[in-house]
Amino acid sequence: MSNLINLSVGKKIITSLSGLFLVSFVIIHLSGNFLLFVGQDAFNTYSYLLTRNKAILYLLEATIIVGFLTHIILTATLTYKNRKAKKIPYYKKKKLGSSTLFSSNMGITGSYLLIFLVVHIKTFKYGDTQMVGISSFPDVLVRDLYTLVTQSFKDFLYVFFYCVGMFLLGGHLSHGFGSAFKSLGLYGTKWAGKFKFFSIFVGVVIGGGFMSIPLYFYFIY
């Protein structure tokens, strides 16, 4: 019995650490995407610098994929075990006072975000682009990802799909961020209020930050 408890606790800790790793990746990704507001040359230069060293790029991509798969598999496993352990059907369980829309539907939001990720990668990583020059490397032609991204954000359906995904991402991260600190034993009573506020802040900033980009290019640019 103790081994089962330890195994469950270990999975929660790994899930929390993988989640925090993904949060850090999302923050870095958002910071780079803000260069879209600067202009074509800045964003294309940033994209080129990210991809010019193939060995480092593949290592980073592999690390991120492992992080995603670890988080998804462990989260799904823990969710299944928790539901199976209930004496009454999950859909009939009484909502707790601390339960929220996102905490009760992490599986649904996570599934949408997984679909979003696949579409996002297909659209931008493998989308057709022209080759253009950049001021920092005048002898190099790079993929014009700036035009690909900004033109994609002229499509209302894609903008809507993107914004829904980023809204769900914000809520998912807000709940997941707080849960991670709980699982790691850092969410004491003394700091509970501050951690809750910070978790909401992180979700709003990340979700809102990503949503601001397509909304800007659809309605203003």
Coordinates of C-alpha atoms in Angstrom, one line a residue:
M1 CA 0.0 0.0 0.0
S2 CA 2.8 2.4 0.9
N3 CA 4.5 1.6 -2.4
L4 CA 1.3 2.6 -4.3
I5 CA 1.1 5.8 -2.3
N6 CA 4.7 6.7 -3.0
L7 CA 4.3 5.8 -6.7
S8 CA 1.2 8.1 -6.9
V9 CA 3.1 10.9 -5.0
G10 CA 6.1 10.5 -7.3
K11 CA 3.9 10.8 -10.4
K12 CA 2.3 14.0 -9.0
I13 CA 5.8 15.5 -8.4
I14 CA 7.0 14.6 -11.9
T15 CA 3.7 15.9 -13.4
S16 CA 4.2 19.1 -11.5
L17 CA 7.8 19.5 -12.6
S18 CA 7.0 18.8 -16.2
G19 CA 4.2 21.3 -16.0
L20 CA 6.5 24.0 -14.6
F21 CA 9.0 23.2 -17.4
L22 CA 6.3 23.7 -20.0
V23 CA 5.2 27.0 -18.3
S24 CA 8.8 28.3 -18.7
F25 CA 8.8 27.2 -22.3
V26 CA 5.5 29.0 -23.0
I27 CA 6.8 32.2 -21.4
I28 CA 9.9 32.1 -23.6
H29 CA 7.8 31.4 -26.7
L30 CA 5.5 34.3 -25.9
S31 CA 8.5 36.6 -25.4
G32 CA 9.7 35.7 -28.9
N33 CA 6.3 36.1 -30.5
F34 CA 6.1 39.7 -29.2
L35 CA 8.7 40.5 -31.8
L36 CA 5.9 40.3 -34.3
F37 CA 4.9 43.7 -33.0
V38 CA 8.4 45.0 -33.8
G39 CA 8.3 44.1 -37.5
Q40 CA 9.2 41.6 -40.2
D41 CA 13.0 41.9 -40.0
A42 CA 13.1 41.5 -36.2
F43 CA 10.8 38.5 -36.1
N44 CA 12.5 36.7 -39.1
T45 CA 15.9 37.3 -37.5
Y46 CA 14.7 35.8 -34.3
S47 CA 13.3 32.8 -36.1
Y48 CA 16.5 32.4 -38.0
L49 CA 18.7 32.5 -34.9
L50 CA 16.4 29.8 -33.3
T51 CA 16.8 27.4 -36.2
R52 CA 20.3 28.1 -37.6
N53 CA 22.0 25.5 -35.4
K54 CA 20.2 22.2 -36.3
A55 CA 21.8 20.1 -33.5
I56 CA 20.7 22.5 -30.8
L57 CA 17.2 22.9 -32.4
Y58 CA 16.6 19.2 -32.5
L59 CA 17.8 18.7 -29.0
L60 CA 15.4 21.5 -27.8
E61 CA 12.5 20.1 -29.8
A62 CA 13.1 16.6 -28.4
T63 CA 13.3 18.0 -24.8
I64 CA 10.0 19.8 -25.3
I65 CA 8.3 16.8 -26.8
V66 CA 9.4 14.6 -23.9
G67 CA 8.1 17.3 -21.5
F68 CA 4.7 17.4 -23.3
L69 CA 4.4 13.6 -23.5
T70 CA 5.4 13.1 -19.8
H71 CA 2.9 15.7 -18.7
I72 CA 0.1 14.4 -20.8
I73 CA 0.6 10.7 -20.0
L74 CA 1.0 11.2 -16.3
T75 CA -1.9 13.6 -16.0
A76 CA -4.1 11.2 -17.9
T77 CA -3.0 8.3 -15.7
L78 CA -3.6 10.2 -12.4
T79 CA -7.0 11.5 -13.6
Y80 CA -8.1 8.0 -14.6
K81 CA -7.0 6.6 -11.2
N82 CA -8.7 9.4 -9.3
R83 CA -12.0 8.9 -11.1
K84 CA -11.8 5.1 -10.8
A85 CA -11.2 5.5 -7.0
K86 CA -14.5 7.4 -6.6
K87 CA -17.4 5.4 -5.2
I88 CA -19.8 7.4 -7.3
P89 CA -19.6 8.3 -11.0
Y90 CA -17.4 11.3 -11.7
Y91 CA -20.1 13.2 -13.5
K92 CA -22.4 13.0 -10.4
K93 CA -19.8 14.1 -7.8
K94 CA -20.5 17.1 -5.7
K95 CA -18.7 20.2 -6.6
L96 CA -16.3 21.3 -3.9
G97 CA -16.1 25.0 -2.9
S98 CA -12.6 25.2 -4.3
S99 CA -13.6 23.7 -7.7
T100 CA -13.6 25.9 -10.7
L101 CA -14.5 25.6 -14.4
F102 CA -10.9 24.8 -15.3
S103 CA -10.0 22.5 -12.3
S104 CA -13.1 20.4 -13.2
N105 CA -12.3 20.2 -16.9
M106 CA -8.5 19.9 -17.1
G107 CA -8.8 16.9 -19.3
I108 CA -11.1 18.7 -21.8
T109 CA -8.9 21.9 -21.9
G110 CA -5.8 19.7 -22.2
S111 CA -7.3 17.8 -25.2
Y112 CA -8.2 21.0 -27.0
L113 CA -4.7 22.4 -26.4
L114 CA -3.2 19.2 -27.8
I115 CA -5.3 19.6 -31.0
F116 CA -4.3 23.2 -31.1
L117 CA -0.7 22.3 -30.8
V118 CA -0.9 19.9 -33.7
V119 CA -2.6 22.5 -35.9
H120 CA -0.3 25.3 -34.8
I121 CA 2.8 23.2 -35.7
K122 CA 1.4 22.2 -39.0
T123 CA 0.5 25.8 -39.9
F124 CA 3.7 27.5 -38.9
K125 CA 6.5 24.9 -38.9
Y126 CA 5.5 23.2 -42.1
G127 CA 3.6 26.1 -43.8
D128 CA 4.7 27.4 -47.2
T129 CA 6.8 30.5 -47.0
Q130 CA 8.9 32.7 -49.3
M131 CA 12.6 33.2 -48.7
V132 CA 13.7 36.8 -47.8
G133 CA 16.7 38.6 -46.6
I134 CA 17.3 40.1 -43.1
S135 CA 19.4 43.1 -42.2
S136 CA 21.6 41.3 -39.6
F137 CA 22.7 38.6 -42.1
P138 CA 22.6 40.3 -45.5
D139 CA 24.1 37.2 -47.3
V140 CA 21.5 34.8 -45.9
L141 CA 17.9 34.1 -47.1
V142 CA 15.5 32.9 -44.4
R143 CA 11.9 31.7 -44.3
D144 CA 9.5 34.7 -44.1
L145 CA 7.6 33.4 -41.1
Y146 CA 6.5 36.9 -40.3
T147 CA 4.3 37.0 -43.4
L148 CA 3.0 33.5 -42.8
V149 CA 2.0 34.3 -39.3
T150 CA 0.4 37.7 -40.0
Q151 CA -1.5 36.4 -43.0
S152 CA -2.8 33.5 -41.0
F153 CA -4.2 36.0 -38.5
K154 CA -6.3 37.6 -41.2
D155 CA -8.5 34.4 -41.2
F156 CA -11.3 34.9 -38.8
L157 CA -11.8 31.2 -38.1
Y158 CA -8.2 30.7 -37.3
V159 CA -8.1 33.7 -35.1
F160 CA -11.2 32.4 -33.2
F161 CA -9.6 28.9 -32.9
Y162 CA -6.4 30.5 -31.7
C163 CA -8.0 32.8 -29.2
V164 CA -10.1 30.0 -27.7
G165 CA -7.0 27.9 -27.4
M166 CA -5.1 30.7 -25.6
F167 CA -8.0 31.4 -23.3
L168 CA -8.1 27.8 -22.3
L169 CA -4.3 27.8 -22.0
G170 CA -4.5 30.7 -19.6
G171 CA -7.0 28.9 -17.4
H172 CA -5.2 25.6 -17.7
L173 CA -1.9 27.2 -16.6
S174 CA -3.5 29.2 -13.8
H175 CA -5.0 26.0 -12.2
G176 CA -2.0 23.8 -13.1
F177 CA 0.5 26.3 -11.7
G178 CA -1.2 26.4 -8.3
S179 CA -1.6 22.6 -8.3
A180 CA 2.1 22.1 -9.0
F181 CA 3.1 24.1 -6.0
K182 CA 0.7 22.1 -3.9
S183 CA 2.1 18.8 -5.1
L184 CA 5.6 20.0 -4.4
G185 CA 4.6 21.0 -0.8
L186 CA 5.2 24.7 -1.3
Y187 CA 1.6 25.8 -1.0
G188 CA 1.4 26.3 2.8
T189 CA -1.5 28.1 4.5
K190 CA 0.6 31.2 5.0
W191 CA 1.3 31.6 1.3
A192 CA -2.0 30.1 -0.1
G193 CA -3.5 33.5 -1.0
K194 CA -0.3 34.8 -2.6
F195 CA 0.2 31.6 -4.6
K196 CA -3.4 31.7 -5.8
F197 CA -3.1 35.3 -6.9
F198 CA 0.2 34.6 -8.7
S199 CA -1.3 31.5 -10.4
I200 CA -4.1 33.6 -11.7
F201 CA -1.7 36.4 -12.7
V202 CA 0.4 33.9 -14.7
G203 CA -2.6 32.5 -16.5
V204 CA -4.0 36.0 -17.4
V205 CA -0.6 37.3 -18.6
I206 CA 0.2 34.3 -20.7
G207 CA -3.3 33.7 -22.2
G208 CA -3.9 37.4 -22.7
G209 CA -0.4 38.0 -24.2
F210 CA -0.9 35.3 -26.8
M211 CA -4.4 36.5 -27.6
S212 CA -3.2 40.0 -28.1
I213 CA -1.2 39.0 -31.2
P214 CA -3.9 37.6 -33.5
L215 CA -6.4 40.3 -32.3
Y216 CA -3.9 43.0 -33.2
F217 CA -3.2 41.7 -36.7
Y218 CA -6.8 40.9 -37.4
F219 CA -8.4 44.1 -36.2
I220 CA -5.6 46.7 -36.4
Y221 CA -2.7 45.8 -38.6

